[in-house]
Amino acid sequence: MDIPAPVMMHDFAITERYTIFLDMPLTFKPMRIMQGQLPIKFEPQNPSRIGILPRNGDNRTIRWFEVSACMLYHVGNAWEEGDEVVLFATRTPDTYLFIPQEDKGEGGETEFEQFRLYRYRINLGTGVVKQEALDDLATEFPRINDDFTGRKTRYMYASRQATYMRPRLLLDGLIKYDLETGSSQVHEFGRGRFGGDSAFAPRPGATAEDDGWLLTMVWDAVVKQSELLVIDAQNFTSEPIARVLMPQRVPYGFHAAWISSVAMGK
């Protein structure tokens, strides 16, 4: 798969029939180091593209669809609806990896990177791409019940950015999106409490998509305590059903996964 420049292709998605790649203009140029610059830079003059590659069959040709200049780091999910491929991902119009820049031109035009959860509808028949933000809240690390990866989901979860803590990327709560109704709920961590990514643990024998628990690590900066929170996904705004106190500080983490004892046994 040829692309015009070496880029950070940080995440990708799948549907039943397609693999979805993200060719975003966050480029690698090692020789920048010789000039005292970072080797990685967001270059919005380069195209931002979403690639659709058939997973099966004889035709393995990738099709590229250009979108407005942006960086898509993390994918929530993707699926097919008729002629459309639907993709959910967190989007920022520019990026500099939260690294302070002496020269504004080396970073983004914004003082603080804010990501928002976006829906992309890519029509394979007409070639038209439609995009929309789910809301105005700054979020990162979109997650689902992983049993539904590549299939249509009703619920999606994300970590809310504590934008008042700029320039640091801190996360002060979780959001549950209902993609059918367009509504959302927020689980607040509380004053001085910040977390990271989350993972969904399905209830054994569950029949509903959101029947399970959301797990996330939180650091309480007031009492100096790390905790693993267990949140009932169907009673999202309620207090956690369990708080597992850690014997020592657990640093903020980017990514998390839940693996059941049954899966571990296999």
Short mmCIF file of C-alpha atoms in Angstrom, two decimals:
data_model
loop_
_atom_site.label_atom_id
_atom_site.label_comp_id
_atom_site.label_asym_id
_atom_site.label_seq_id
_atom_site.Cartn_x
_atom_site.Cartn_y
_atom_site.Cartn_z
CA MET A 1 0.00 0.00 0.00
CA ASP A 2 1.76 3.12 -1.25
CA ILE A 3 1.24 6.49 0.46
CA PRO A 4 2.80 9.86 -0.49
CA ALA A 5 4.72 10.38 2.77
CA PRO A 6 5.70 8.47 5.92
CA VAL A 7 2.99 9.27 8.47
CA MET A 8 1.83 8.27 11.92
CA MET A 9 -0.95 5.80 11.12
CA HIS A 10 -1.79 5.30 14.77
CA ASP A 11 -5.03 3.30 14.53
CA PHE A 12 -7.31 1.61 12.01
CA ALA A 13 -10.73 -0.01 11.84
CA ILE A 14 -12.50 -3.00 10.34
CA THR A 15 -16.00 -3.81 9.19
CA GLU A 16 -17.36 -7.14 8.02
CA ARG A 17 -15.96 -6.63 4.50
CA TYR A 18 -13.43 -3.79 4.73
CA THR A 19 -10.30 -2.58 6.49
CA ILE A 20 -10.12 1.19 7.03
CA PHE A 21 -6.78 2.99 7.10
CA LEU A 22 -6.09 6.59 8.12
CA ASP A 23 -3.55 8.57 6.07
CA MET A 24 -3.27 11.77 8.08
CA PRO A 25 -0.64 14.54 7.57
CA LEU A 26 1.36 13.88 10.74
CA THR A 27 4.62 13.11 8.96
CA PHE A 28 7.97 11.63 9.94
CA LYS A 29 11.11 13.34 8.59
CA PRO A 30 14.17 12.26 10.60
CA MET A 31 16.42 14.94 9.07
CA ARG A 32 14.48 17.58 11.00
CA ILE A 33 16.51 16.49 14.03
CA MET A 34 19.63 17.92 12.37
CA GLN A 35 17.88 21.31 12.36
CA GLY A 36 16.96 21.10 16.04
CA GLN A 37 13.33 20.27 15.27
CA LEU A 38 11.08 17.37 16.17
CA PRO A 39 11.15 14.57 13.58
CA ILE A 40 7.36 14.50 13.50
CA LYS A 41 5.23 17.41 12.33
CA PHE A 42 1.63 18.09 11.36
CA GLU A 43 1.57 19.36 7.77
CA PRO A 44 -2.02 20.38 6.94
CA GLN A 45 -1.11 21.20 3.35
CA ASN A 46 -0.87 17.44 2.78
CA PRO A 47 -4.18 15.63 2.21
CA SER A 48 -6.07 13.91 5.02
CA ARG A 49 -7.45 10.65 3.65
CA ILE A 50 -9.46 7.61 4.69
CA GLY A 51 -8.64 4.41 2.82
CA ILE A 52 -11.13 1.55 2.29
CA LEU A 53 -9.58 -1.83 1.47
CA PRO A 54 -11.66 -4.98 0.77
CA ARG A 55 -10.79 -7.72 3.25
CA ASN A 56 -11.79 -10.62 1.00
CA GLY A 57 -12.05 -11.51 -2.68
CA ASP A 58 -9.84 -10.86 -5.68
CA ASN A 59 -10.08 -7.06 -5.66
CA ARG A 60 -7.67 -5.85 -2.97
CA THR A 61 -7.35 -2.32 -4.38
CA ILE A 62 -7.57 0.42 -1.78
CA ARG A 63 -9.80 3.45 -2.41
CA TRP A 64 -8.87 6.76 -0.85
CA PHE A 65 -11.39 9.38 0.25
CA GLU A 66 -10.13 12.87 1.09
CA VAL A 67 -11.54 14.70 4.13
CA SER A 68 -10.92 18.16 5.62
CA ALA A 69 -7.47 18.61 7.16
CA CYS A 70 -7.27 16.87 10.54
CA MET A 71 -5.64 14.19 12.62
CA LEU A 72 -7.57 11.06 13.59
CA TYR A 73 -5.70 9.25 16.35
CA HIS A 74 -8.15 6.76 17.85
CA VAL A 75 -10.99 4.81 16.30
CA GLY A 76 -14.19 3.95 18.16
CA ASN A 77 -15.78 1.52 15.71
CA ALA A 78 -16.87 1.13 12.10
CA TRP A 79 -19.57 -0.77 10.22
CA GLU A 80 -21.45 -0.91 6.93
CA GLU A 81 -24.87 0.56 6.18
CA GLY A 82 -25.95 -0.10 2.60
CA ASP A 83 -23.45 1.66 0.30
CA GLU A 84 -21.89 3.52 3.22
CA VAL A 85 -19.05 2.73 5.56
CA VAL A 86 -19.60 4.46 8.91
CA LEU A 87 -16.52 5.35 10.95
CA PHE A 88 -16.27 6.86 14.45
CA ALA A 89 -12.97 8.42 15.53
CA THR A 90 -11.65 11.28 17.66
CA ARG A 91 -10.64 14.26 15.53
CA THR A 92 -8.50 17.34 16.02
CA PRO A 93 -7.95 19.98 13.31
CA ASP A 94 -4.22 20.05 14.06
CA THR A 95 -1.81 18.35 16.44
CA TYR A 96 1.60 18.61 18.03
CA LEU A 97 1.40 15.65 20.43
CA PHE A 98 1.00 17.96 23.46
CA ILE A 99 4.68 18.86 23.20
CA PRO A 100 5.30 22.57 23.99
CA GLN A 101 6.50 24.45 20.91
CA GLU A 102 8.86 27.42 21.02
CA ASP A 103 7.87 28.33 17.49
CA LYS A 104 4.11 28.43 16.95
CA GLY A 105 4.69 27.44 13.36
CA GLU A 106 6.09 24.11 14.50
CA GLY A 107 2.91 23.22 16.32
CA GLY A 108 -0.78 23.72 15.77
CA GLU A 109 -2.67 26.97 15.57
CA THR A 110 -4.44 26.17 18.83
CA GLU A 111 -2.98 26.60 22.31
CA PHE A 112 -4.35 23.29 23.53
CA GLU A 113 -5.23 20.21 21.53
CA GLN A 114 -8.86 19.26 21.88
CA PHE A 115 -10.30 16.12 20.32
CA ARG A 116 -13.95 15.51 19.53
CA LEU A 117 -15.76 12.34 18.58
CA TYR A 118 -16.76 12.45 14.91
CA ARG A 119 -18.91 10.29 12.66
CA TYR A 120 -17.78 9.82 9.05
CA ARG A 121 -20.13 8.41 6.42
CA ILE A 122 -18.21 7.26 3.34
CA ASN A 123 -20.45 6.47 0.38
CA LEU A 124 -18.71 3.85 -1.76
CA GLY A 125 -21.14 4.46 -4.62
CA THR A 126 -20.98 8.25 -4.96
CA GLY A 127 -17.58 8.85 -3.34
CA VAL A 128 -19.11 11.49 -1.04
CA VAL A 129 -17.88 11.70 2.57
CA LYS A 130 -20.04 13.34 5.24
CA GLN A 131 -18.67 14.21 8.67
CA GLU A 132 -20.26 15.47 11.87
CA ALA A 133 -19.25 15.95 15.49
CA LEU A 134 -21.30 14.04 18.05
CA ASP A 135 -21.13 16.99 20.47
CA ASP A 136 -18.93 19.90 21.56
CA LEU A 137 -17.27 18.11 24.48
CA ALA A 138 -13.56 17.42 24.16
CA THR A 139 -12.96 13.67 24.46
CA GLU A 140 -10.41 10.99 23.67
CA PHE A 141 -10.03 7.20 23.70
CA PRO A 142 -13.40 6.09 22.27
CA ARG A 143 -14.37 2.56 23.31
CA ILE A 144 -17.17 0.05 22.77
CA ASN A 145 -18.19 -3.39 23.93
CA ASP A 146 -15.46 -5.14 21.93
CA ASP A 147 -17.79 -8.05 21.14
CA PHE A 148 -19.37 -5.66 18.59
CA THR A 149 -16.17 -4.61 16.80
CA GLY A 150 -16.89 -4.05 13.12
CA ARG A 151 -20.65 -4.26 13.63
CA LYS A 152 -23.25 -1.60 14.29
CA THR A 153 -23.26 -0.48 17.90
CA ARG A 154 -25.71 1.67 19.80
CA TYR A 155 -23.35 2.72 22.60
CA MET A 156 -19.89 4.26 22.59
CA TYR A 157 -17.80 5.45 25.53
CA ALA A 158 -15.08 8.09 25.67
CA SER A 159 -12.84 9.81 28.22
CA ARG A 160 -13.60 13.50 28.78
CA GLN A 161 -10.73 15.96 28.52
CA ALA A 162 -10.22 18.28 31.49
CA THR A 163 -9.70 21.33 29.27
CA TYR A 164 -9.23 23.56 32.34
CA MET A 165 -5.97 21.68 33.09
CA ARG A 166 -4.24 22.84 29.89
CA PRO A 167 -1.68 22.29 28.56
CA ARG A 168 -1.64 18.82 30.17
CA LEU A 169 -3.83 16.07 28.75
CA LEU A 170 -5.87 15.05 31.79
CA LEU A 171 -9.22 13.24 31.75
CA ASP A 172 -11.83 13.94 34.43
CA GLY A 173 -14.73 11.67 33.52
CA LEU A 174 -16.29 9.21 31.11
CA ILE A 175 -19.06 9.81 28.58
CA LYS A 176 -21.61 7.26 27.35
CA TYR A 177 -23.04 8.07 23.92
CA ASP A 178 -26.36 6.65 22.72
CA LEU A 179 -25.85 6.70 18.95
CA GLU A 180 -29.52 5.97 18.26
CA THR A 181 -31.02 8.83 20.26
CA GLY A 182 -28.08 11.24 20.05
CA SER A 183 -28.06 11.63 23.83
CA SER A 184 -25.14 11.22 26.23
CA GLN A 185 -24.42 10.73 29.93
CA VAL A 186 -21.38 11.73 31.97
CA HIS A 187 -19.75 9.86 34.83
CA GLU A 188 -17.74 12.40 36.85
CA PHE A 189 -14.58 11.25 38.61
CA GLY A 190 -14.79 14.10 41.12
CA ARG A 191 -12.61 16.99 42.24
CA GLY A 192 -8.89 16.40 41.74
CA ARG A 193 -9.45 12.93 40.24
CA PHE A 194 -8.17 12.11 36.76
CA GLY A 195 -8.16 8.93 34.71
CA GLY A 196 -7.17 7.44 31.39
CA ASP A 197 -8.58 4.99 28.91
CA SER A 198 -11.43 2.62 29.79
CA ALA A 199 -12.35 -0.96 28.93
CA PHE A 200 -15.75 -2.64 28.72
CA ALA A 201 -16.26 -5.94 30.56
CA PRO A 202 -19.49 -7.69 29.43
CA ARG A 203 -21.61 -9.34 32.06
CA PRO A 204 -21.47 -13.16 31.59
CA GLY A 205 -24.58 -14.22 29.71
CA ALA A 206 -25.52 -10.63 28.80
CA THR A 207 -27.99 -10.10 25.96
CA ALA A 208 -27.91 -6.27 25.89
CA GLU A 209 -24.97 -4.43 24.36
CA ASP A 210 -24.44 -2.22 27.42
CA ASP A 211 -24.97 -4.96 30.03
CA GLY A 212 -21.60 -4.93 31.74
CA TRP A 213 -19.08 -2.70 33.43
CA LEU A 214 -16.69 0.03 32.38
CA LEU A 215 -13.29 -0.25 34.02
CA THR A 216 -10.86 2.64 34.35
CA MET A 217 -7.87 3.64 36.47
CA VAL A 218 -8.10 6.94 38.38
CA TRP A 219 -5.52 8.94 40.33
CA ASP A 220 -6.87 11.03 43.20
CA ALA A 221 -4.44 13.93 43.40
CA VAL A 222 -6.01 15.18 46.67
CA VAL A 223 -5.58 12.04 48.80
CA LYS A 224 -2.72 10.64 46.65
CA GLN A 225 -4.45 7.36 45.84
CA SER A 226 -4.78 5.28 42.65
CA GLU A 227 -7.98 3.28 42.17
CA LEU A 228 -9.54 0.93 39.66
CA LEU A 229 -13.17 2.00 39.21
CA VAL A 230 -15.89 -0.48 38.21
CA ILE A 231 -18.85 1.42 36.72
CA ASP A 232 -22.19 -0.15 35.85
CA ALA A 233 -22.66 0.76 32.18
CA GLN A 234 -26.47 0.65 32.50
CA ASN A 235 -26.43 2.97 35.55
CA PHE A 236 -23.73 5.19 34.20
CA THR A 237 -24.13 8.31 36.31
CA SER A 238 -24.32 6.38 39.60
CA GLU A 239 -21.42 5.87 41.97
CA PRO A 240 -19.00 3.07 40.97
CA ILE A 241 -20.12 -0.33 42.19
CA ALA A 242 -16.55 -1.04 43.27
CA ARG A 243 -13.32 0.86 43.93
CA VAL A 244 -10.16 -1.24 44.00
CA LEU A 245 -7.47 0.66 45.92
CA MET A 246 -3.99 0.28 44.51
CA PRO A 247 -1.04 -0.19 46.90
CA GLN A 248 1.01 2.40 45.00
CA ARG A 249 0.70 5.15 42.37
CA VAL A 250 -0.33 3.88 38.93
CA PRO A 251 0.74 6.34 36.18
CA TYR A 252 -1.85 7.59 33.73
CA GLY A 253 -2.30 5.05 30.94
CA PHE A 254 -3.30 5.52 27.34
CA HIS A 255 -4.88 2.17 26.50
CA ALA A 256 -6.65 -0.63 28.30
CA ALA A 257 -8.23 -4.00 27.53
CA TRP A 258 -10.50 -6.47 29.26
CA ILE A 259 -9.78 -10.18 28.78
CA SER A 260 -12.11 -12.65 30.46
CA SER A 261 -10.93 -15.76 32.29
CA VAL A 262 -12.66 -17.82 29.60
CA ALA A 263 -10.66 -16.12 26.85
CA MET A 264 -7.47 -16.45 28.89
CA GLY A 265 -8.14 -20.17 29.23
CA LYS A 266 -8.19 -20.52 25.44
#
